[in-house]
Coordinates of C-alpha atoms in Angstrom, one line a residue:
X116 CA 16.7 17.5 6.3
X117 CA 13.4 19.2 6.3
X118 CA 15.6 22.5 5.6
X119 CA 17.7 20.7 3.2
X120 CA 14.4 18.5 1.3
X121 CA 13.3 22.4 -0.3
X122 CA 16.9 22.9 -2.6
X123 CA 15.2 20.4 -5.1
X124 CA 19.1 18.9 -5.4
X125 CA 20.2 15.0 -5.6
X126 CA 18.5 13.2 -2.8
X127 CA 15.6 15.9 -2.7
X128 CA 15.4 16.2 -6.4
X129 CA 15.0 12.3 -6.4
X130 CA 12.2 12.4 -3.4
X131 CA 10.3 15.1 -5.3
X132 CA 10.3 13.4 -8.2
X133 CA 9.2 10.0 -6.5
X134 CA 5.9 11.1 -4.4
X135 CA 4.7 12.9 -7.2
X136 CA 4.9 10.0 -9.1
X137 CA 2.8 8.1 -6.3
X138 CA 0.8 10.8 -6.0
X139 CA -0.5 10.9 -9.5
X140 CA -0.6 6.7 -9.1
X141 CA -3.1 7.3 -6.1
X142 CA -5.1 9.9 -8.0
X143 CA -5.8 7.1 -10.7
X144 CA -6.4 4.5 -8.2
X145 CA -9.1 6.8 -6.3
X146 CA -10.7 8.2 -9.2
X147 CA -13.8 6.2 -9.1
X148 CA -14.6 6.7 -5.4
X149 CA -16.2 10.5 -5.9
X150 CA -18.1 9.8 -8.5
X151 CA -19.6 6.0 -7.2
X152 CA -23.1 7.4 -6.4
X153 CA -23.0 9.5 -9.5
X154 CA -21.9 6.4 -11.8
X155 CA -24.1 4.0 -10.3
X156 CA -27.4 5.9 -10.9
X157 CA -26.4 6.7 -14.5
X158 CA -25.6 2.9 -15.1
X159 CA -28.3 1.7 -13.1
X160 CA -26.0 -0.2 -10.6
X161 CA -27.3 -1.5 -7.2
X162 CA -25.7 -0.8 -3.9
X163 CA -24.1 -4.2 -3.6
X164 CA -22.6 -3.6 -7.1
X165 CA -21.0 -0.3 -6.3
X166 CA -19.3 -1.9 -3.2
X167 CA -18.3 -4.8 -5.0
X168 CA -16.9 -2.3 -7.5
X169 CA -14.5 -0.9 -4.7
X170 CA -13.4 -4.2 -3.3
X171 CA -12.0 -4.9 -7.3
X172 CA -10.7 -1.6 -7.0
X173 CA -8.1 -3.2 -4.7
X174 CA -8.2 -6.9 -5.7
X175 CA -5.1 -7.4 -8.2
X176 CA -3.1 -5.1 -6.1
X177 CA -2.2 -7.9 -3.9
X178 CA -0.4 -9.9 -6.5
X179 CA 0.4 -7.0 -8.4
X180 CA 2.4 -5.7 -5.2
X181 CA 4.1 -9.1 -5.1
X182 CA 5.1 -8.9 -9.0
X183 CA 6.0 -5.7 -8.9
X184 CA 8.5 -5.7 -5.8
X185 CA 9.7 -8.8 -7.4
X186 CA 11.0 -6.6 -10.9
X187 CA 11.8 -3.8 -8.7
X188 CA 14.9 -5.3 -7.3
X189 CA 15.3 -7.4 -10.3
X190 CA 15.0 -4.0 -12.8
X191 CA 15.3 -1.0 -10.6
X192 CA 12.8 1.7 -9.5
X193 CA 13.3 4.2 -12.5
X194 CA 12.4 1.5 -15.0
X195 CA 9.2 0.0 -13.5
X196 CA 7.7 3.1 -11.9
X197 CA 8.2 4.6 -15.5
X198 CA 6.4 1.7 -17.4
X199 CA 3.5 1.6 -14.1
X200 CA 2.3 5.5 -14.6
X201 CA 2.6 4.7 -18.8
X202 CA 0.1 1.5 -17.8
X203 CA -1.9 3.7 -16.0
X204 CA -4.0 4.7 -18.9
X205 CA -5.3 1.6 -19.6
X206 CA -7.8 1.6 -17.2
X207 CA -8.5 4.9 -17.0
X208 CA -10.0 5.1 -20.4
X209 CA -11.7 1.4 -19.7
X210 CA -13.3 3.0 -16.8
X211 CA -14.2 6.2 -18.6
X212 CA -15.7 4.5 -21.7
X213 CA -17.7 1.6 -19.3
X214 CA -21.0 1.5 -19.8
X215 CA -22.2 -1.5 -17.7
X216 CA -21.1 -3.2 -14.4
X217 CA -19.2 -5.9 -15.8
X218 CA -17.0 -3.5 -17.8
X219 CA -16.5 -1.1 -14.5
X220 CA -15.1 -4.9 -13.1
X221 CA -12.9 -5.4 -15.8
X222 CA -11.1 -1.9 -15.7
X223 CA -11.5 -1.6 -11.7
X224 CA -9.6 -4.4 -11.6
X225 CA -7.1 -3.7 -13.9
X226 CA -6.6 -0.4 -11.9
X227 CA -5.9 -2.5 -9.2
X228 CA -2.3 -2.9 -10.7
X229 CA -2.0 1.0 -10.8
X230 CA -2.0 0.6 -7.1
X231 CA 1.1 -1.4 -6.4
X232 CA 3.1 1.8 -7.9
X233 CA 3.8 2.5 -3.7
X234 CA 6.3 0.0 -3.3
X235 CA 8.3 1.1 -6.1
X236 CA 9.1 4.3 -4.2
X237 CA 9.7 2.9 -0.8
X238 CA 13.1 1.2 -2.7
X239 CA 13.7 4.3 -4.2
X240 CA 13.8 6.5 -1.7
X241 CA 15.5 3.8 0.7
X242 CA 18.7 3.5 -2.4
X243 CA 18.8 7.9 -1.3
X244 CA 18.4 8.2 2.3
X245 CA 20.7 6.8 5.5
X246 CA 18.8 4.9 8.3
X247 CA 19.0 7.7 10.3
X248 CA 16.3 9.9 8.3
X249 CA 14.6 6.7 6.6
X250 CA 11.4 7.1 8.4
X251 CA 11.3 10.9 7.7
X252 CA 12.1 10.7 3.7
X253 CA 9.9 7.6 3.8
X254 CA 6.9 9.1 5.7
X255 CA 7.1 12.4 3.2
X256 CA 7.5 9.8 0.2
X257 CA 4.2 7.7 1.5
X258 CA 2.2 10.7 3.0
X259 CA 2.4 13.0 0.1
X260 CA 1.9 10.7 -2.3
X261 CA -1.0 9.4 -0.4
X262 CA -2.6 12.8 -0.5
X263 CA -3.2 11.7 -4.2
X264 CA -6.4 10.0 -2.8
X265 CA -7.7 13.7 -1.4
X266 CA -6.8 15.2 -4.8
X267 CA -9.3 12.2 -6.5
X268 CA -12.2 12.8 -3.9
X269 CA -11.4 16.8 -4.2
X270 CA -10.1 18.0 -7.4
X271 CA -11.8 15.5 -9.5
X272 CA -15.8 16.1 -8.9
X273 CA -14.8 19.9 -9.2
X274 CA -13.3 19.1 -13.0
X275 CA -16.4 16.9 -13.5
X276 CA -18.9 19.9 -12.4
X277 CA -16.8 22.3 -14.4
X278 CA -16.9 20.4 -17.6
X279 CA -20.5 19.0 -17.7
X280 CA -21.4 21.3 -20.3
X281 CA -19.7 18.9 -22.8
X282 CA -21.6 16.4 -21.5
X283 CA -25.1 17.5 -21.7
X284 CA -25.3 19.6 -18.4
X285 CA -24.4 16.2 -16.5
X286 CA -21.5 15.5 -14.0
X287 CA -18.9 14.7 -16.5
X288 CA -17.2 11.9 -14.5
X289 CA -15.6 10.5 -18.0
X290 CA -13.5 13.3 -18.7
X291 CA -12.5 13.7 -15.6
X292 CA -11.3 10.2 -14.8
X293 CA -9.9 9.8 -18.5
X294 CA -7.5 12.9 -17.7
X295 CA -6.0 11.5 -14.5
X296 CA -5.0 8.5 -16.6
X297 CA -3.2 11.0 -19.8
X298 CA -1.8 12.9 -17.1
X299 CA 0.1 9.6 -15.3
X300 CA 1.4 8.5 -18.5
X301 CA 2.6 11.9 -19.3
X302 CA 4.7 11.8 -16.2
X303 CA 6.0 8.5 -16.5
X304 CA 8.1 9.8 -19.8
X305 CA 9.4 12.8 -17.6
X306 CA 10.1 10.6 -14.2
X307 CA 12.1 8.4 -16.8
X308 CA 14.4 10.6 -18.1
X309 CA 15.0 12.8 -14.8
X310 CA 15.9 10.0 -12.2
X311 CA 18.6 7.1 -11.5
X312 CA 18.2 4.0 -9.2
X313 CA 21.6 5.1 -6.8
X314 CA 23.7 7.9 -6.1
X315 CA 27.0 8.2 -8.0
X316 CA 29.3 5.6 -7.4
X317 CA 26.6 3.4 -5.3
X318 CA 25.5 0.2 -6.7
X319 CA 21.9 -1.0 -7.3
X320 CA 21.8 -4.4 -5.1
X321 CA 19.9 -6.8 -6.5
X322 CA 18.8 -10.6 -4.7
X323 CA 20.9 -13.1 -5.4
X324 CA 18.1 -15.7 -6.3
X325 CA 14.7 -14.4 -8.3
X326 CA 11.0 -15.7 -8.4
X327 CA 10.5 -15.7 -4.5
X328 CA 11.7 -14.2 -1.6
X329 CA 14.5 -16.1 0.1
X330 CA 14.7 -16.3 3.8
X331 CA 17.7 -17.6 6.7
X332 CA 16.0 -20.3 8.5
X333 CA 13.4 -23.3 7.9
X334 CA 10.8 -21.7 10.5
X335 CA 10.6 -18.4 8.3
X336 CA 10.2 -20.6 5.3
X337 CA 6.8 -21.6 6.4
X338 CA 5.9 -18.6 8.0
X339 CA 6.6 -17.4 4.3
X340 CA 4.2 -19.8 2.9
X341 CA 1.3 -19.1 5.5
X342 CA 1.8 -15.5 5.1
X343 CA 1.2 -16.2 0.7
X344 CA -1.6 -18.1 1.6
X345 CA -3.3 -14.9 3.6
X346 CA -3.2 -13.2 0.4
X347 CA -4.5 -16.1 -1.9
X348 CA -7.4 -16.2 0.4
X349 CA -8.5 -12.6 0.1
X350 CA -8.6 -13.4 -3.4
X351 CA -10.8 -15.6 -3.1
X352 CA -12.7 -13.9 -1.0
X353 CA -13.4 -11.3 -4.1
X354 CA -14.4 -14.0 -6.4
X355 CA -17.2 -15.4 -3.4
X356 CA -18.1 -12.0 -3.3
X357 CA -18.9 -11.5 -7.1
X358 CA -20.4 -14.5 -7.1
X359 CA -23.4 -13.6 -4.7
X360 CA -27.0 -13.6 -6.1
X361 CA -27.2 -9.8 -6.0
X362 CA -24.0 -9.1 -8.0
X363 CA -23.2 -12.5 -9.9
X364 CA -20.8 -11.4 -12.0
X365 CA -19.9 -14.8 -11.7
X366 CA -21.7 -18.5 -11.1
X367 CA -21.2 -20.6 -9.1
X368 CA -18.8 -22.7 -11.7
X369 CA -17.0 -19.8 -12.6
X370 CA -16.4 -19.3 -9.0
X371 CA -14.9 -22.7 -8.3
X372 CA -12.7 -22.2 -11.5
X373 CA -11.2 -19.0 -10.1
X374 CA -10.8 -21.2 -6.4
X375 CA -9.2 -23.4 -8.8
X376 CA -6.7 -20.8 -10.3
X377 CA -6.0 -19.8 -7.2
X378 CA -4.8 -23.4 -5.7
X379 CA -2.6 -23.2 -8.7
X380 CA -1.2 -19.9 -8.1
X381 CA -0.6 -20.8 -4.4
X382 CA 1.1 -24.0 -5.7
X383 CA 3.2 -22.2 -7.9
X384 CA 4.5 -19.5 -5.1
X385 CA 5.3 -22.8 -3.4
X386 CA 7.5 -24.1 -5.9
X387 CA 9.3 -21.2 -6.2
X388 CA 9.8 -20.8 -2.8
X389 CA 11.4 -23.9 -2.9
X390 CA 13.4 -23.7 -5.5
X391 CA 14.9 -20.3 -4.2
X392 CA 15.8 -22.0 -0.6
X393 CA 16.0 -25.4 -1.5
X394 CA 19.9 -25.7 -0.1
X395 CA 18.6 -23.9 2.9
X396 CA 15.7 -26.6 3.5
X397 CA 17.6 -29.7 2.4
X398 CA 20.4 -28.5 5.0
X399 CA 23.0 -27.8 2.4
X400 CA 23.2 -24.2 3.5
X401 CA 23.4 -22.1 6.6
X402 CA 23.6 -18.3 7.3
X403 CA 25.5 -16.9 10.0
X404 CA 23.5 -14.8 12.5
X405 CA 24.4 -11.5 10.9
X406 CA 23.3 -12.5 7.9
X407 CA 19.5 -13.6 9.1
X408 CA 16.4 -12.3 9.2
X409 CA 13.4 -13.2 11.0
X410 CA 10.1 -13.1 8.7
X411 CA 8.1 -13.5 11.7
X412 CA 9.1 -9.5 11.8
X413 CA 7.7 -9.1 7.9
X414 CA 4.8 -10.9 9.6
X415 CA 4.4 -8.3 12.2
X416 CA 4.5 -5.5 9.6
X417 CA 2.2 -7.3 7.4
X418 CA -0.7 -7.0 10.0
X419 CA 0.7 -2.9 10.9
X420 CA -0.3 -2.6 7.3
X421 CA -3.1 -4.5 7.5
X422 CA -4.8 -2.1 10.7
X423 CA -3.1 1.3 9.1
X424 CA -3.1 1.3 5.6
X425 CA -6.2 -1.4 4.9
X426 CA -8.5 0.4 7.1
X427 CA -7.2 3.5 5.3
X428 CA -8.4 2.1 2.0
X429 CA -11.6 0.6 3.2
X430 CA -12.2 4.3 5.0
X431 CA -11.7 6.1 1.7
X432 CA -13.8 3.8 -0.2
X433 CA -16.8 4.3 2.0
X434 CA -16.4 7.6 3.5
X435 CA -18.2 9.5 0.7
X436 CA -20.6 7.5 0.3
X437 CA -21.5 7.1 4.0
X438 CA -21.5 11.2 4.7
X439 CA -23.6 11.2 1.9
X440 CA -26.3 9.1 3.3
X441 CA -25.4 9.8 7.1
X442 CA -26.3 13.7 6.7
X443 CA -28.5 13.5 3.6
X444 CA -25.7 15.5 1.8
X445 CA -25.1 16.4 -2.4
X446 CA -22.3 14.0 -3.7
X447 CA -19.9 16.9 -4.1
X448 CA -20.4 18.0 -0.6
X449 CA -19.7 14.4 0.9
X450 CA -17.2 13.7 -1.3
X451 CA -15.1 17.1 0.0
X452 CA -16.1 16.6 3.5
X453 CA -14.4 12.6 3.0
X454 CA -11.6 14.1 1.6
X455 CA -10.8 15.2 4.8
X456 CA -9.4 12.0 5.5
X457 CA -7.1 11.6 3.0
X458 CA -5.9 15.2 3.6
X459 CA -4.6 14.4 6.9
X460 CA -1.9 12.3 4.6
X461 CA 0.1 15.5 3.7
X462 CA 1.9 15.7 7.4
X463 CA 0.6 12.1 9.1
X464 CA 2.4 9.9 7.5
X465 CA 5.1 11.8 7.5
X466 CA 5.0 13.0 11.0
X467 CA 4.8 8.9 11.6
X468 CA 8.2 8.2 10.3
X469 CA 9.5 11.7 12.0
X470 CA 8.6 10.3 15.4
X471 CA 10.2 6.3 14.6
X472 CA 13.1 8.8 13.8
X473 CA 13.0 10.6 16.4
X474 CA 11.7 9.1 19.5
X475 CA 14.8 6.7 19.8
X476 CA 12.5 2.8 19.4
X477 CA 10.6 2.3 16.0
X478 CA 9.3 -0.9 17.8
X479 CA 7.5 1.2 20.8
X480 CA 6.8 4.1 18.0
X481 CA 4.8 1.4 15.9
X482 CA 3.3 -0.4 19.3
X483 CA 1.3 3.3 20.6
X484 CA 0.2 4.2 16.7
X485 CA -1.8 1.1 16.5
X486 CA -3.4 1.7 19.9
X487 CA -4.3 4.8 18.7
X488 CA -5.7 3.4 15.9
X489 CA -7.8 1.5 17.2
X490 CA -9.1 3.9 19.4
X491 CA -10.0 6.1 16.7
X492 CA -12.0 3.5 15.1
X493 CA -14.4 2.6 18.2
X494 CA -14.9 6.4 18.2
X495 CA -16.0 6.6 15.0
X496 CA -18.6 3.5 15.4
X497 CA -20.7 6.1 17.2
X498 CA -21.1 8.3 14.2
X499 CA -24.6 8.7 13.0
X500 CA -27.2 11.6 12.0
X501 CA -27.7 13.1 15.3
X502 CA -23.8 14.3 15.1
X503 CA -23.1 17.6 14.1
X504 CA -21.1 17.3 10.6
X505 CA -17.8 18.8 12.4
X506 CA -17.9 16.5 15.4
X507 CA -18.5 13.9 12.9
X508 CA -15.0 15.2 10.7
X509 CA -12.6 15.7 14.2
X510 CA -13.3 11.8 15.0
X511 CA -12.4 11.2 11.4
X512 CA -9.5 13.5 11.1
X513 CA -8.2 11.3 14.7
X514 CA -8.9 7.6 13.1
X515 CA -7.2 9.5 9.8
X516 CA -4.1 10.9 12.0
X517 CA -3.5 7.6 13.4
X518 CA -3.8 4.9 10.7
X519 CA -1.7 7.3 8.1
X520 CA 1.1 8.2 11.1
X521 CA 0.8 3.9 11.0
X522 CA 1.7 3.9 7.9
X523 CA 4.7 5.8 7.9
X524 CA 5.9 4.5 11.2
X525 CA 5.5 0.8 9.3
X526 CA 7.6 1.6 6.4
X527 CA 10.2 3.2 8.7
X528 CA 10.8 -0.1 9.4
X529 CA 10.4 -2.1 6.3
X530 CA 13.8 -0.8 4.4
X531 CA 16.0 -2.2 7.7
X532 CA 14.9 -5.9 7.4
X533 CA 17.6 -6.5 4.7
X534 CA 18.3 -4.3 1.8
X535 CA 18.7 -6.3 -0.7
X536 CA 14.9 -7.8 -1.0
X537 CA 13.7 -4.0 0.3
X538 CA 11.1 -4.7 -3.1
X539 CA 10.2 -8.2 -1.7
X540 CA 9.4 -7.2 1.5
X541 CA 7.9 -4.2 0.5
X542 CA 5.5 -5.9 -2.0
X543 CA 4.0 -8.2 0.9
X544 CA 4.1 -5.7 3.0
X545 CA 1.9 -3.5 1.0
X546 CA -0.3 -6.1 -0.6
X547 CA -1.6 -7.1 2.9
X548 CA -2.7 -3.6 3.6
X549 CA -4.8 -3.9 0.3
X550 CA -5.6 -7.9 1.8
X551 CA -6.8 -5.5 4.7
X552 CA -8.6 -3.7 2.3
X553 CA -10.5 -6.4 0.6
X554 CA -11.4 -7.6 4.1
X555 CA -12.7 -4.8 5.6
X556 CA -14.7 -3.3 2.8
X557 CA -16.1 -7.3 2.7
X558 CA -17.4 -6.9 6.0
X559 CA -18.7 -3.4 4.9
X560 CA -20.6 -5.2 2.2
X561 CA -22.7 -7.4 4.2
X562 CA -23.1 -5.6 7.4
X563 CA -23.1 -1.9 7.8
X564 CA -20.6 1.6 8.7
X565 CA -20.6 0.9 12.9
X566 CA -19.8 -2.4 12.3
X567 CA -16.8 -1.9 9.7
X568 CA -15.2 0.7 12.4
X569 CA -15.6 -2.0 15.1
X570 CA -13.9 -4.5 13.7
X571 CA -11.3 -2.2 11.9
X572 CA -11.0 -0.6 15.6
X573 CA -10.7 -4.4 17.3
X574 CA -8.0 -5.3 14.8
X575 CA -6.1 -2.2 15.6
X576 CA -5.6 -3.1 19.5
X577 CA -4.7 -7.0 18.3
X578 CA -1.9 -5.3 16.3
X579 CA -1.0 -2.8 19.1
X580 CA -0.4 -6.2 22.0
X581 CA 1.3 -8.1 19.4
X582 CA 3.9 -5.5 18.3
X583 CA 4.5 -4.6 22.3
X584 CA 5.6 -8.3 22.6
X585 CA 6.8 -9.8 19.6
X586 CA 7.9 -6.6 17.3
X587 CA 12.2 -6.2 17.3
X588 CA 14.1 -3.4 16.8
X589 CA 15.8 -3.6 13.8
X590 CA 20.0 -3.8 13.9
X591 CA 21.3 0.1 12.7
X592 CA 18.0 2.1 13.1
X593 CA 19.2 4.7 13.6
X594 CA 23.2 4.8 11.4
X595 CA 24.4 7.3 10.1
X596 CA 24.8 5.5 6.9
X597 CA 23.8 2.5 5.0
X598 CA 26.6 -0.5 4.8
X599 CA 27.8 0.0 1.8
X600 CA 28.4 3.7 2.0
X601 CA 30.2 2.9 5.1
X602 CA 32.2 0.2 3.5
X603 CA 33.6 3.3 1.7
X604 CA 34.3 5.8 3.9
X605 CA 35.8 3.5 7.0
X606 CA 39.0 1.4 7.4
X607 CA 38.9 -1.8 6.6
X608 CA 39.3 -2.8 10.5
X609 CA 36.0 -0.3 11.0
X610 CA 33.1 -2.7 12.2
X611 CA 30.0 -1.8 9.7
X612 CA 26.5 -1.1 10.8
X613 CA 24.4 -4.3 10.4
X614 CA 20.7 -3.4 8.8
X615 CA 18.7 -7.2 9.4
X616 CA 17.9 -9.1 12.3
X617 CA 20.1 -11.2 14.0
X618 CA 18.3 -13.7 16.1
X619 CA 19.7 -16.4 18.3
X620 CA 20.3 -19.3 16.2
X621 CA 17.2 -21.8 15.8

């Protein structure tokens, strides 16, 4: 395959086309995080407002995820990636034409949505690519188009330096964040007209019930509902957050309104719930073990997310800020020696789902990432001004290996559950690293950088005990092909690879 991936033919053509359009999604969603010290002294923001501003950064990406998984299987992947990078310059220009902290909330926000563009591709890429090389064309998919979050904290303060003579001599931030939004929306026309959801002669599977995930037995059903409610919460953790005396965006009515909204909302996900397995609840209906699934697994996943890709987030958010301050460095500088974390996304993640491939157990693959993980982060709570800067960037580039290989080892996973809700599942999945996010960049706000990498590094060696207990292999890791592709090559008498869980019956 990695011969094969450079011919820029079918499959490849359509994995090209796909990270790029992440990419360019990540580059938008990162585009404020380089220039945070720079904005915040020319709007007069204070500290807690710039860290509040990054926790909105990833706020409505955990519903948007949801949303946006739930039209993914419903529309198809070339459809709503298309319209997400055409949405994309929306908040761009909000962000580049702000000129006060309650604006920056309303289009950092907003941006939030940009984010959920990842799950998109992970349905993509999964309607291209057989089990067998899932976690490879996954991890390239993922870790390429995270590398978009190196090109924000990179490319864009050199654009910004380059251009301030049309804006007075300063930092032109505006510009440069404006142009990432054009240049998304741009794309979106091309990765429209240059893509299909399937191979010829494959069909686009689509749930057979809409508005909420369905699952195979009564116990995943609450485990459903518990695992909507984590995600509710971190929502409202944001709107306690901007409702604290040194950022009150909101009061403290406003605040119990949004609570309010957000009861609602969790009443409403209910509903649907159970109105989508309402025959399975009331008994009428029962699925035969090869047709189950166990959600405690999209549980499992959920928190991989949570330890890889949520600490990822909260690390790129502060990073620049925290060299900054840590060594006394110029913005620029800081901002290119973070970027070093993100970088580490062009063969992490991808090595992550090479190894699930590879080493023969994508449970015991994910199980020694997370410990890893969390060893990198208790490293880095060391970090402080007696380091010398590279020491200081090898512990990073480790914590960075490990979280981003997570990543990639999780979504090696994720497209095996059961194909059909592959949007579904990867929406949760993916809003809960952004609910890891949120979290860990609200503990950042009120404490401190050791303290952030403690708990981020704590949380990592839960996961890694969990997984090595509870964490299955998925049925057909590792086929050859997916079942319907098999369903047309083999005799009818030919037994098909299963791709869900098939647990005992309850």
């Amino acid at each position: 395959m990695l011969k094969e991936m450079w011919s820029l033919k079918g499959r490849y053509k359509i994995l090209h086309l796909t990270w790029f359009a992440f990419f360019l999604t990540f580059v938008c969603w990162f585009n404020f995080a380089p220039f945070a010290t720079t904005i915040g002294k020319e709007l007069q923001l204070e500290e807690a407002q710039i860290k509040t501003l990054l926790i909105c950064n990833l706020a409505l990406t955990i519903p948007a995820r949801i949303i946006i998984g739930m039209l993914l299987d419903k529309f198809g992947p070339r459809i709503t990636y298309s319209a997400l990078l055409m949405f994309a310059v929306v908040p761009c220009l909000a962000t580049a034409m702000s000129q006060n902290f309650g604006e920056l909330v309303v289009s950092r926000l907003l941006m939030g949505i940009v984010g959920a563009g990842f799950v998109v591709g992970i349905r993509m890429v999964s309607e291209w690519f057989p089990p067998k090389e899932i976690g490879i064309a996954e991890g390239i998919y993922g870790g390429w188009g995270n590398f978009g979050a190196f090109g924000a904290e990179f490319a864009l303060p050199t654009i910004a330096l380059s251009t301030a003579f049309l804006g007075g001599g300063a930092t032109n931030w505006r510009l440069a964040i404006a142009l990432t939004g054009i240049v998304a929306a741009i794309y979106g026309w091309i990765y429209y007209h240059n893509v299909q959801d399937t191979p010829a002669g494959l069909t686009y599977r689509k749930p057979k019930k809409s508005g909420a995930m369905e699952v195979t037995s009564v116990r995943s059903y609450y485990a459903m509902l518990l695992s909507n409610f984590g995600l509710i919460f971190a929502l409202g953790l944001l709107a306690w957050r901007l409702a604290q005396p040194k950022i009150h965006f909101f009061n403290v009515e406003q605040m119990v309104l949004v609570w309010l909204l957000l009861g609602f909302l969790f009443a409403y996900q209910t509903l649907k719930a159970w109105e989508v397995n309402k025959d399975l609840l009331q008994g009428h209906k029962t699925y035969k073990p090869a047709e189950r699934y166990e959600f405690r697994q999209v549980a499992l996943l959920e928190l991989c997310y949570v330890v890889t890709f949520g600490s990822e987030l909260a690390a790129v958010s502060m990073l620049p800020g925290f060299f900054e301050k840590t060594f006394s460095l110029e913005h620029v500088v800081a901002g290119m020696i973070a970027a070093s974390y993100p970088f580490l996304n062009l063969v992490s993640r991808p090595s992550g789902g090479l190894i699930s491939d590879k080493l023969g157990s994508r449970k015991w693959t994910m199980t020694a990432i997370a410990g890893g993980v969390g060893i990198g982060y208790l490293l880095a709570h060391s970090i402080n001004a007696s380091w010398s800067i590279p020491m200081a960037i090898a512990i990073t580039m480790f914590s960075a290996y490990f979280a981003q290989a997570g990543c990639g080892a999780t979504y090696g996973i994720v497209p095996l559950i059961k194909k059909e809700i592959t949007g579904q599942i990867s929406g949760n999945v993916g809003a809960y690293g952004n609910f890891g996010g949120v979290v860990f960049l609200t503990v950042f706000s009120l404490t401190d950088a050791p303290t952030l990498f403690t708990t981020m590094g704590i949380s990592a060696l839960v996961c890694c005990l969990l997984c090595a207990f509870y964490l299955k292999e998925p049925k057909g890791s590792f086929a050859a092909h997916y079942a319907e592709e098999s369903a047309m090559e083999a005799p009818a008498t030919q037994p098909l690879p299963r791709l869900i869980y098939t647990p005992e019956e309850e």
